[in-house]
Coordinates of C-alpha atoms in Angstrom, one line a residue:
M1 CA 7.7 38.2 16.7
S2 CA 7.3 34.0 16.5
V3 CA 4.7 34.5 18.2
R4 CA 2.9 36.8 15.3
V5 CA 4.6 34.9 12.8
S6 CA 3.2 31.6 14.6
F7 CA -0.3 33.3 14.6
R8 CA -0.4 34.2 11.0
S9 CA 0.8 31.5 10.0
E10 CA -2.3 29.1 11.4
F11 CA -4.9 31.5 10.8
A12 CA -3.9 31.4 6.7
K13 CA -3.6 27.3 7.8
H14 CA -7.1 27.7 9.2
A15 CA -8.1 29.9 6.6
I16 CA -7.3 28.2 3.7
V17 CA -9.1 24.6 5.1
C18 CA -12.2 26.6 5.3
F19 CA -11.9 28.1 1.9
V20 CA -11.7 24.8 0.6
L21 CA -14.5 22.7 3.2
G22 CA -16.9 26.1 2.3
F23 CA -16.1 24.9 -1.4
A24 CA -16.7 21.5 -0.5
F25 CA -20.0 21.5 1.1
L26 CA -21.4 24.2 -0.9
P27 CA -23.8 21.8 -3.3
L28 CA -24.6 20.2 -0.5
Y29 CA -26.2 23.2 1.0
L30 CA -27.2 24.7 -1.9
M31 CA -29.0 21.2 -2.7
L32 CA -30.5 21.4 0.2
V33 CA -31.7 24.8 -0.3
I34 CA -33.2 24.2 -3.4
S35 CA -34.6 20.8 -2.0
L36 CA -36.8 22.8 0.6
K37 CA -38.5 25.5 -2.3
S38 CA -41.2 25.1 -5.1
N39 CA -40.3 26.7 -8.3
E40 CA -41.5 30.3 -7.9
Q41 CA -39.5 30.1 -4.4
F42 CA -36.6 29.2 -6.4
A43 CA -36.8 31.4 -9.3
N44 CA -37.2 34.2 -6.6
N45 CA -34.1 32.5 -4.3
Q46 CA -31.9 30.5 -5.1
W47 CA -29.3 31.0 -2.2
F48 CA -30.6 31.1 0.9
F49 CA -33.3 29.1 3.1
D50 CA -37.0 30.8 3.3
A51 CA -39.1 30.7 6.8
P52 CA -39.5 27.2 8.1
K53 CA -43.0 28.0 7.2
D54 CA -42.8 28.1 3.5
W55 CA -40.6 24.9 3.1
Q56 CA -41.8 22.9 0.5
W57 CA -41.5 18.8 2.7
H58 CA -43.4 17.7 -0.3
N59 CA -40.8 17.8 -2.3
W60 CA -39.2 14.9 0.1
V61 CA -41.8 12.7 -0.3
V62 CA -41.8 12.7 -3.9
G63 CA -38.3 13.0 -4.1
W64 CA -38.4 9.4 -1.6
Q65 CA -41.5 7.7 -4.1
S66 CA -39.0 8.2 -7.0
V67 CA -35.9 6.8 -6.0
R68 CA -36.5 3.9 -3.4
D69 CA -36.9 1.7 -6.4
H70 CA -33.5 2.8 -7.5
I71 CA -31.5 2.6 -4.3
A72 CA -33.0 -0.5 -4.3
N73 CA -31.6 -1.6 -7.1
S74 CA -28.4 -0.1 -6.7
M75 CA -27.9 -1.9 -3.4
V76 CA -28.0 -5.0 -5.0
V77 CA -26.1 -4.3 -7.8
S78 CA -23.3 -2.8 -5.6
V79 CA -22.8 -5.1 -2.7
G80 CA -23.1 -8.2 -5.7
S81 CA -20.1 -6.6 -7.6
V82 CA -18.3 -6.0 -4.2
L83 CA -19.2 -9.7 -3.2
L84 CA -18.0 -11.0 -6.4
C85 CA -14.7 -8.8 -7.0
L86 CA -13.7 -9.6 -3.8
S87 CA -14.1 -13.7 -3.7
I88 CA -12.1 -14.3 -6.8
A89 CA -9.4 -11.4 -6.3
V90 CA -8.5 -12.7 -3.0
P91 CA -8.1 -16.3 -4.5
T92 CA -6.2 -15.1 -7.5
A93 CA -3.9 -12.6 -5.5
Y94 CA -2.7 -15.4 -2.9
V95 CA -2.3 -18.1 -5.9
I96 CA -0.1 -15.2 -7.4
A97 CA 1.6 -14.8 -4.5
R98 CA 2.3 -17.7 -2.9
Y99 CA 2.6 -20.8 -5.5
R100 CA 5.8 -20.8 -7.6
F101 CA 4.5 -22.2 -10.9
P102 CA 6.3 -21.7 -14.5
G103 CA 5.1 -18.3 -16.1
R104 CA 3.9 -16.7 -12.8
E105 CA 5.4 -13.3 -13.7
L106 CA 3.7 -13.9 -17.1
V107 CA 0.7 -14.2 -16.0
Y108 CA 1.1 -11.5 -13.5
Y109 CA 1.9 -8.6 -16.0
G110 CA -0.5 -10.1 -18.0
L111 CA -3.6 -9.1 -15.8
M112 CA -1.5 -5.6 -15.2
I113 CA -1.5 -5.1 -18.8
T114 CA -4.8 -5.3 -19.2
M115 CA -4.7 -1.9 -16.9
F116 CA -4.1 0.0 -19.9
L117 CA -6.6 -1.3 -22.7
P118 CA -8.7 1.1 -23.3
G119 CA -12.3 0.5 -21.5
G120 CA -15.3 2.6 -20.5
A121 CA -17.1 4.0 -23.8
A122 CA -14.1 2.5 -25.5
A123 CA -15.6 -1.1 -25.4
L124 CA -19.1 0.1 -25.4
V125 CA -20.0 -1.8 -28.4
T126 CA -18.4 -5.2 -27.3
T127 CA -19.5 -5.6 -23.5
F128 CA -23.1 -4.8 -25.3
T129 CA -23.0 -7.7 -27.8
L130 CA -21.1 -9.9 -25.4
I131 CA -24.3 -8.7 -22.7
S132 CA -26.6 -9.6 -24.9
K133 CA -25.6 -12.7 -26.0
L134 CA -25.2 -13.9 -23.2
G135 CA -29.0 -13.3 -22.4
L136 CA -28.7 -10.8 -19.5
L137 CA -30.3 -7.5 -21.2
N138 CA -32.0 -5.8 -18.8
N139 CA -30.9 -7.4 -15.9
L140 CA -29.3 -6.3 -13.0
G141 CA -27.1 -9.6 -12.7
A142 CA -25.4 -8.0 -16.0
L143 CA -24.4 -5.2 -14.1
I144 CA -22.8 -7.4 -11.0
L145 CA -20.8 -9.3 -12.8
L146 CA -19.3 -6.3 -15.4
G147 CA -18.7 -5.0 -12.0
G148 CA -17.4 -7.8 -10.3
V149 CA -15.1 -8.1 -13.0
G150 CA -14.0 -5.1 -14.1
G151 CA -12.3 -4.0 -10.7
Q152 CA -10.0 -7.2 -10.6
V153 CA -6.8 -5.9 -11.7
T154 CA -6.9 -3.5 -8.8
C155 CA -8.0 -5.6 -6.4
V156 CA -5.5 -8.4 -7.5
F157 CA -2.9 -5.9 -7.8
I158 CA -3.0 -4.6 -4.1
L159 CA -3.9 -7.7 -2.5
R160 CA -0.8 -9.3 -3.8
Q161 CA 1.6 -6.7 -3.1
F162 CA 0.1 -7.2 0.7
I163 CA 0.2 -10.7 0.9
E164 CA 3.5 -10.8 0.0
D165 CA 4.9 -8.5 2.8
I166 CA 2.9 -10.8 5.3
P167 CA 5.8 -13.2 7.3
K168 CA 7.0 -16.0 5.7
E169 CA 7.6 -17.7 9.4
L170 CA 3.1 -17.3 9.5
F171 CA 2.7 -19.3 6.5
E172 CA 5.6 -22.1 7.6
S173 CA 4.3 -22.3 11.2
A174 CA 0.6 -23.2 9.0
Q175 CA 2.5 -25.1 7.0
I176 CA 3.9 -27.6 10.1
D177 CA 0.1 -28.2 11.5
G178 CA -1.0 -29.2 8.5
A179 CA -2.4 -26.3 7.2
G180 CA -3.5 -26.3 3.1
H181 CA -3.2 -23.4 1.0
L182 CA -7.1 -23.1 1.6
R183 CA -6.6 -23.3 5.4
Q184 CA -4.0 -20.9 4.9
M185 CA -5.7 -18.3 3.2
T186 CA -8.7 -18.2 5.6
A187 CA -7.2 -18.6 8.6
I188 CA -4.2 -16.1 7.8
V189 CA -4.5 -14.0 5.1
L190 CA -8.2 -12.9 5.3
P191 CA -8.0 -11.6 9.0
L192 CA -4.7 -10.1 8.4
S193 CA -6.1 -8.0 5.4
G194 CA -9.2 -6.9 6.6
P195 CA -8.4 -3.0 6.6
I196 CA -7.4 -3.8 2.4
L197 CA -10.6 -5.9 2.1
G198 CA -12.2 -2.9 4.3
T199 CA -10.9 -0.3 1.5
L200 CA -10.9 -2.2 -1.7
A201 CA -14.8 -3.4 -0.5
I202 CA -15.6 1.1 -0.6
M203 CA -14.1 1.9 -3.6
Q204 CA -15.6 -0.9 -5.4
F205 CA -19.4 0.1 -3.6
I206 CA -18.8 3.5 -5.1
G207 CA -17.9 2.6 -8.3
A208 CA -20.5 0.5 -8.9
W209 CA -23.2 2.8 -7.1
N210 CA -21.8 5.8 -9.4
D211 CA -21.5 4.1 -12.6
I212 CA -24.0 5.6 -15.1
M213 CA -23.0 4.7 -18.4
L214 CA -23.9 0.6 -18.8
P215 CA -26.7 1.0 -16.7
L216 CA -28.1 3.3 -19.2
I217 CA -27.5 1.0 -22.2
L218 CA -28.3 -2.1 -21.0
L219 CA -31.5 -1.2 -19.2
R220 CA -34.8 -0.7 -20.2
D221 CA -37.6 -0.9 -17.8
K222 CA -38.1 1.7 -15.6
E223 CA -38.4 -0.4 -12.0
L224 CA -34.6 -2.4 -13.0
L225 CA -32.8 1.1 -13.2
T226 CA -30.0 2.4 -10.5
V227 CA -29.9 5.8 -9.4
P228 CA -27.7 7.3 -11.4
V229 CA -29.9 6.8 -14.4
G230 CA -33.4 7.0 -12.3
L231 CA -32.1 10.6 -10.9
L232 CA -31.7 12.1 -15.3
R233 CA -35.6 10.6 -15.2
L234 CA -36.6 12.5 -12.7
D235 CA -37.7 15.6 -15.3
G236 CA -40.5 16.7 -15.5
E237 CA -42.6 16.1 -18.7
Y238 CA -43.1 19.4 -19.9
V239 CA -42.2 21.6 -16.5
K240 CA -38.7 20.8 -14.2
Q241 CA -39.0 20.5 -10.8
Y242 CA -36.4 21.2 -9.4
G243 CA -37.1 21.3 -5.7
Q244 CA -38.1 17.3 -6.2
L245 CA -35.1 17.1 -8.0
M246 CA -32.6 18.4 -5.4
A247 CA -35.1 16.2 -3.0
G248 CA -34.1 12.9 -5.4
Y249 CA -30.7 13.9 -5.1
A250 CA -29.9 14.4 -1.3
I251 CA -32.1 11.3 -0.8
S252 CA -29.9 8.9 -3.3
S253 CA -26.6 10.3 -1.0
V254 CA -27.2 9.4 2.3
P255 CA -26.4 5.6 1.3
L256 CA -22.8 7.2 0.4
I257 CA -23.2 9.4 3.2
L258 CA -23.6 7.1 5.6
L259 CA -21.1 4.5 4.4
F260 CA -18.6 7.0 4.7
L261 CA -19.8 7.7 8.4
F262 CA -19.2 4.4 9.7
T263 CA -16.3 3.0 7.7
M264 CA -13.7 5.8 7.4
R265 CA -11.6 5.0 9.9
M266 CA -11.0 1.2 8.2
F267 CA -10.5 3.3 5.1
V268 CA -7.9 5.4 6.0
K269 CA -6.5 2.4 8.0
G270 CA -6.4 0.5 5.2
L271 CA -5.2 3.0 2.9
T272 CA -2.1 3.4 5.5
A273 CA -1.6 -0.5 5.7
G274 CA 1.5 -1.6 4.4
A275 CA 3.4 1.7 4.2
V276 CA 5.3 0.6 7.5
K277 CA 7.7 -2.4 6.9
G278 CA 9.4 -4.7 9.3

């Protein structure tokens, strides 16, 4: 009896997992199917692959030619945003966690309050005006600046908690050896916070990569468009080429898939870091 119940329980668990995975991978499957079809093939059969001899590999050639410059622009913006964000967030979190000065908590909670302020579309006019006065319209530097600054509060919040959990004896030993705060930050904080920094970098990278509103408003030249905006403009002028469009989507998703595959372990380790105290 117990064996039968156990079998049913395990079967139900696996069935649920397979059901969820099926829904998760269905869009990817359809994207690949459609990317190898002409419009006529798509109209006749949207759900399944045609015979291999009828696959339209030309769609992938056109898709790559359409998105390669956009991928390069997104890489520049995403990597730049990550470097700018972490290069500011790490010292800021260290100062708030380690320095003792009047108003320290006021500064910290003042930063936290900004998490609840309306952003995105609500601040779009203000953001556009500021970028225009800085002379950064139609410039990838504007996206790097906004992306790096936009992720500061979350990074500072997480890093501050992590730095405060580092044993004080490590910092005291470093002080006895004559290490200043800069040396303590580079020799103690950075090596220990590797998984956390990796997780924050991944989150910041994906956020900058997927951002569509700011590039859509701030960029004008086609050569400067990032992937999300470039994909919006892949539609044909008169006829929408679904195969080429899906091929462009598939190619542009490769960097994020590779990022996930090679950093998944670090991402999970960063999420669980600090869960066990002592």
